[in-house]
PDB file of C-alpha atoms in Angstrom:
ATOM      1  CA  UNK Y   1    -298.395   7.104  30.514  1.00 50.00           C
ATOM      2  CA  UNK Y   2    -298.869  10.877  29.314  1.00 48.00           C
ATOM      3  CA  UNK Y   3    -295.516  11.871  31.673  1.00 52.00           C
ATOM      4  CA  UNK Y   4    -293.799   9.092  29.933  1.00 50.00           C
ATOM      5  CA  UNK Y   5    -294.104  10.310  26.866  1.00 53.00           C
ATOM      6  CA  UNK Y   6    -293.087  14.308  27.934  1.00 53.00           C
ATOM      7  CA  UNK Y   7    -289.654  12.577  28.943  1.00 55.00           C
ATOM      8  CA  UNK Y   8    -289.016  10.905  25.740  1.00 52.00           C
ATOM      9  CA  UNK Y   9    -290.425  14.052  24.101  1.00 56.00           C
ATOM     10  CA  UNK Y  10    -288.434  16.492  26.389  1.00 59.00           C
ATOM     11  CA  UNK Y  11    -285.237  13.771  25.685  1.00 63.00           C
ATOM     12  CA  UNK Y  12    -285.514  13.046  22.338  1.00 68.00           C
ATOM     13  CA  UNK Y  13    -285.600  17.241  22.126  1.00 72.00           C
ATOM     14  CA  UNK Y  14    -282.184  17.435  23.924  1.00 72.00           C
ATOM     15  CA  UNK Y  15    -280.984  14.659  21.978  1.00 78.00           C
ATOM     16  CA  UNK Y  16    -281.983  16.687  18.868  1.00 73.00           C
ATOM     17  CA  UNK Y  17    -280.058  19.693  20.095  1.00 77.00           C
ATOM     18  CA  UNK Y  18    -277.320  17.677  20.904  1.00 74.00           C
ATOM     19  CA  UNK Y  19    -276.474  16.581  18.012  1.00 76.00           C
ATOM     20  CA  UNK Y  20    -277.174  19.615  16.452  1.00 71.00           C
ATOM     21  CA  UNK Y  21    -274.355  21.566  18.583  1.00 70.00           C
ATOM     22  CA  UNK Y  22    -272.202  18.841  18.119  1.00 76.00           C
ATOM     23  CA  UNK Y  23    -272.660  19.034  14.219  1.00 81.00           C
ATOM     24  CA  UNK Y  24    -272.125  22.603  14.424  1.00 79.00           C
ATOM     25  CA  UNK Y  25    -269.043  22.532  16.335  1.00 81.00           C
ATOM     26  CA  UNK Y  26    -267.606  19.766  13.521  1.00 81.00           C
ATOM     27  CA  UNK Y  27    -268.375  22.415  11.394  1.00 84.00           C
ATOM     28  CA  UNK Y  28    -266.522  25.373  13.177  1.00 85.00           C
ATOM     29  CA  UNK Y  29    -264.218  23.225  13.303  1.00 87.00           C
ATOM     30  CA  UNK Y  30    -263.744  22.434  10.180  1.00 88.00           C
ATOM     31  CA  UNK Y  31    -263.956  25.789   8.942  1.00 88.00           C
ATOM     32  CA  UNK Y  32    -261.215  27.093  11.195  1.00 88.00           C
ATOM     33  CA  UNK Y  33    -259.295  23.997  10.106  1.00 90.00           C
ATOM     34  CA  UNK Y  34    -259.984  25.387   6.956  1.00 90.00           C
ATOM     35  CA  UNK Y  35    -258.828  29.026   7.624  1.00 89.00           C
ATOM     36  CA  UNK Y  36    -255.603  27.983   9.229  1.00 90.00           C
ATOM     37  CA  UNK Y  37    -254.651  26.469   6.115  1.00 91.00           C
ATOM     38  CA  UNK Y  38    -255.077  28.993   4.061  1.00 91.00           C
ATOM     39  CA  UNK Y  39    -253.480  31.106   6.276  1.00 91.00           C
ATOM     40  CA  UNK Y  40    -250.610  29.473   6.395  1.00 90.00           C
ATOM     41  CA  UNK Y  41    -250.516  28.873   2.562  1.00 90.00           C
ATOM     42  CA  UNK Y  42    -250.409  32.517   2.543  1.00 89.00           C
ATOM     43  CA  UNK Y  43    -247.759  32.911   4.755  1.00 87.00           C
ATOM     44  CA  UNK Y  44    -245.713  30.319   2.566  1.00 86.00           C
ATOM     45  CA  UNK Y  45    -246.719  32.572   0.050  1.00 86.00           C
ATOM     46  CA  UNK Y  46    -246.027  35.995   1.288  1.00 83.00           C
ATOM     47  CA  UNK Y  47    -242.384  34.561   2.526  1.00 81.00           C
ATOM     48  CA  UNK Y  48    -241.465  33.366  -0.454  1.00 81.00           C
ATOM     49  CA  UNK Y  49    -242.478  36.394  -2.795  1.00 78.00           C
ATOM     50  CA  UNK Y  50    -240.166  38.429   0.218  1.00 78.00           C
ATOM     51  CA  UNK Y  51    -237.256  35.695  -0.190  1.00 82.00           C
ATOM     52  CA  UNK Y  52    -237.460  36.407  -4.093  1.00 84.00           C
ATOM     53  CA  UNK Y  53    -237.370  39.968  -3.997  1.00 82.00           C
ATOM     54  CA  UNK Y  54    -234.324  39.417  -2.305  1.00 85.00           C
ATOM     55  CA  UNK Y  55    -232.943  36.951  -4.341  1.00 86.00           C
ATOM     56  CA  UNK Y  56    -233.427  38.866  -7.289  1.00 86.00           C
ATOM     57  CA  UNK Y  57    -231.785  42.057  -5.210  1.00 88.00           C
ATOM     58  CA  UNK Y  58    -228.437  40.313  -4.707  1.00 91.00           C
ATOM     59  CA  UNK Y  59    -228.418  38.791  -8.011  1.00 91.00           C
ATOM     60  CA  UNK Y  60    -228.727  42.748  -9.614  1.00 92.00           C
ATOM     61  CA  UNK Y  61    -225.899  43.476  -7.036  1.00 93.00           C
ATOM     62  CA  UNK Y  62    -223.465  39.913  -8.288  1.00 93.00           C
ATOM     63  CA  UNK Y  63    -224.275  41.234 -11.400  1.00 94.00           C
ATOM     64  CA  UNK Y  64    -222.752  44.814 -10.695  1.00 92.00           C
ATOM     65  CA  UNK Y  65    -219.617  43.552  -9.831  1.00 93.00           C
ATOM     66  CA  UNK Y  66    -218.891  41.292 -12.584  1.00 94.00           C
ATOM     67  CA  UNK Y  67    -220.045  43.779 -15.247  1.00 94.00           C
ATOM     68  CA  UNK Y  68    -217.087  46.145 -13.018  1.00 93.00           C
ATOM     69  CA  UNK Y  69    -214.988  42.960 -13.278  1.00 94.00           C
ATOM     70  CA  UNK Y  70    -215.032  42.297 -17.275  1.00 94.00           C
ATOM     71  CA  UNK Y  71    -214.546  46.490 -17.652  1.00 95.00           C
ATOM     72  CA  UNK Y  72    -211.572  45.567 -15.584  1.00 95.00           C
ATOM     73  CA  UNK Y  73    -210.418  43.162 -17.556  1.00 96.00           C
ATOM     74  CA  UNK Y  74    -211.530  44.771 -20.638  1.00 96.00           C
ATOM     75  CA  UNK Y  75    -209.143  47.544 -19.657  1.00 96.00           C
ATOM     76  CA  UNK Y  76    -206.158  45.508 -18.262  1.00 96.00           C
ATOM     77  CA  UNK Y  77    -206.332  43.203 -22.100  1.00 96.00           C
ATOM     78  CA  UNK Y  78    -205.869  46.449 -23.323  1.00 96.00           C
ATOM     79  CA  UNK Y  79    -202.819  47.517 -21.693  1.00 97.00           C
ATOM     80  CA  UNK Y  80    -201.640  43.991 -22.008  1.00 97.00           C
ATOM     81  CA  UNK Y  81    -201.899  44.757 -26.057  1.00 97.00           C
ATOM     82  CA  UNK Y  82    -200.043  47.535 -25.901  1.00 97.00           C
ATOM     83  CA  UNK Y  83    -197.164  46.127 -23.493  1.00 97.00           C
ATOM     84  CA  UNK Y  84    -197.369  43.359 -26.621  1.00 97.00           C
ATOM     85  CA  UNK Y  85    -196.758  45.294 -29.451  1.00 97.00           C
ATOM     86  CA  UNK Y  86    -194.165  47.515 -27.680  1.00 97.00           C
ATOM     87  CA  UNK Y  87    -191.864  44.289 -26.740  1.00 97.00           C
ATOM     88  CA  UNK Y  88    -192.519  43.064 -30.376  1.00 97.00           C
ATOM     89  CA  UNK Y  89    -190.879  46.568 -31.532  1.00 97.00           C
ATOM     90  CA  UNK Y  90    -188.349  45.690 -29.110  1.00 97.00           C
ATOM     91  CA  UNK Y  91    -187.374  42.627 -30.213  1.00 97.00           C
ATOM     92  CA  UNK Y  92    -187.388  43.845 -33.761  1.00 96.00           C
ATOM     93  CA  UNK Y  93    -184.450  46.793 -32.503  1.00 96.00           C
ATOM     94  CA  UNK Y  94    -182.543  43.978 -30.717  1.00 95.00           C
ATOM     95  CA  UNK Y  95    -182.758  41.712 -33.859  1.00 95.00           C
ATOM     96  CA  UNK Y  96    -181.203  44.428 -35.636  1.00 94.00           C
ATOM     97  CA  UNK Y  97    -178.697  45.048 -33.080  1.00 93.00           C
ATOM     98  CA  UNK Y  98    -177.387  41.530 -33.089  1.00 92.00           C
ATOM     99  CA  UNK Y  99    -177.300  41.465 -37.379  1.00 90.00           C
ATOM    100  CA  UNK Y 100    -175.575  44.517 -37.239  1.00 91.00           C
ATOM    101  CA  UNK Y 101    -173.324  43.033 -33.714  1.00 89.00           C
ATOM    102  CA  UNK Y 102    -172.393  40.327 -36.156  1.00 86.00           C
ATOM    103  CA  UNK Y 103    -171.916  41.687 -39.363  1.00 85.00           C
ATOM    104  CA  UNK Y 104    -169.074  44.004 -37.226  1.00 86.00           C
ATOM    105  CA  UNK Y 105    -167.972  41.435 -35.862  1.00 87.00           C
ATOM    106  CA  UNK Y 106    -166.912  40.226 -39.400  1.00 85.00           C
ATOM    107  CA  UNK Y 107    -165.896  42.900 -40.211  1.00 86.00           C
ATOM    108  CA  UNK Y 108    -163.052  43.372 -37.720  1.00 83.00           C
ATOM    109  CA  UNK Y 109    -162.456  39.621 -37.982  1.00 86.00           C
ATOM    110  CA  UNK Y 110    -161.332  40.184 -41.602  1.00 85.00           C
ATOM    111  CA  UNK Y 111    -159.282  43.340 -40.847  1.00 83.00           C
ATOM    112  CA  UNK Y 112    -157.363  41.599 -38.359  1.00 83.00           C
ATOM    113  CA  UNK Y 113    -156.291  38.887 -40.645  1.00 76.00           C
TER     114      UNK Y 113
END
């Protein structure tokens, strides 16, 4: 009866350790569960403070060339005002021209008479 009980002992022992090893492989797994998580959380992370670095890097560069584009067009509004006011005194001199085109006009109509 005495070896009896040495099995159970000796197999409730292994059962004991068992479970034990299979407990603390649920938790290694768990915990490397855990860890590849948060690794890849801080990939996300990582790749997404890189992507806005560069997002912010080509908007700095967009915004380069359209400050270069409104000087451009600052400058070429500019020479447009001056073409402007130049064809306005032009029109002015070929107002005159016309008046004074006419008026001669009249002039040698009423010495032909």
């Amino acid at each position: 009866a005495g070896r009896g009980r040495g099995k159970m002992a000796a197999g409730g022992a292994a059962d004991a350790q068992a479970r034990f090893g299979h407990s603390v492989k649920g938790l290694l797994t768990e915990k490397v569960t855990s860890c590849g998580t948060d690794v890849i959380a801080l990939t996300k992370q990582v790749l997404k403070g890189s992507r806005s670095a560069e997002l912010l890097g080509q908007a700095a560069r967009n915004m380069v060339v359209q400050e270069d584009a409104i000087l451009h067009s600052e400058d070429s509004l500019r020479k447009m005002a001056i073409i402007t006011t130049h064809l306005q005194y032009q029109q002015e001199a070929i107002q005159k021209n016309v008046e004074q085109s006419s008026n001669l006009q009249d002039q040698l109509s009423h010495l032909l008479k």
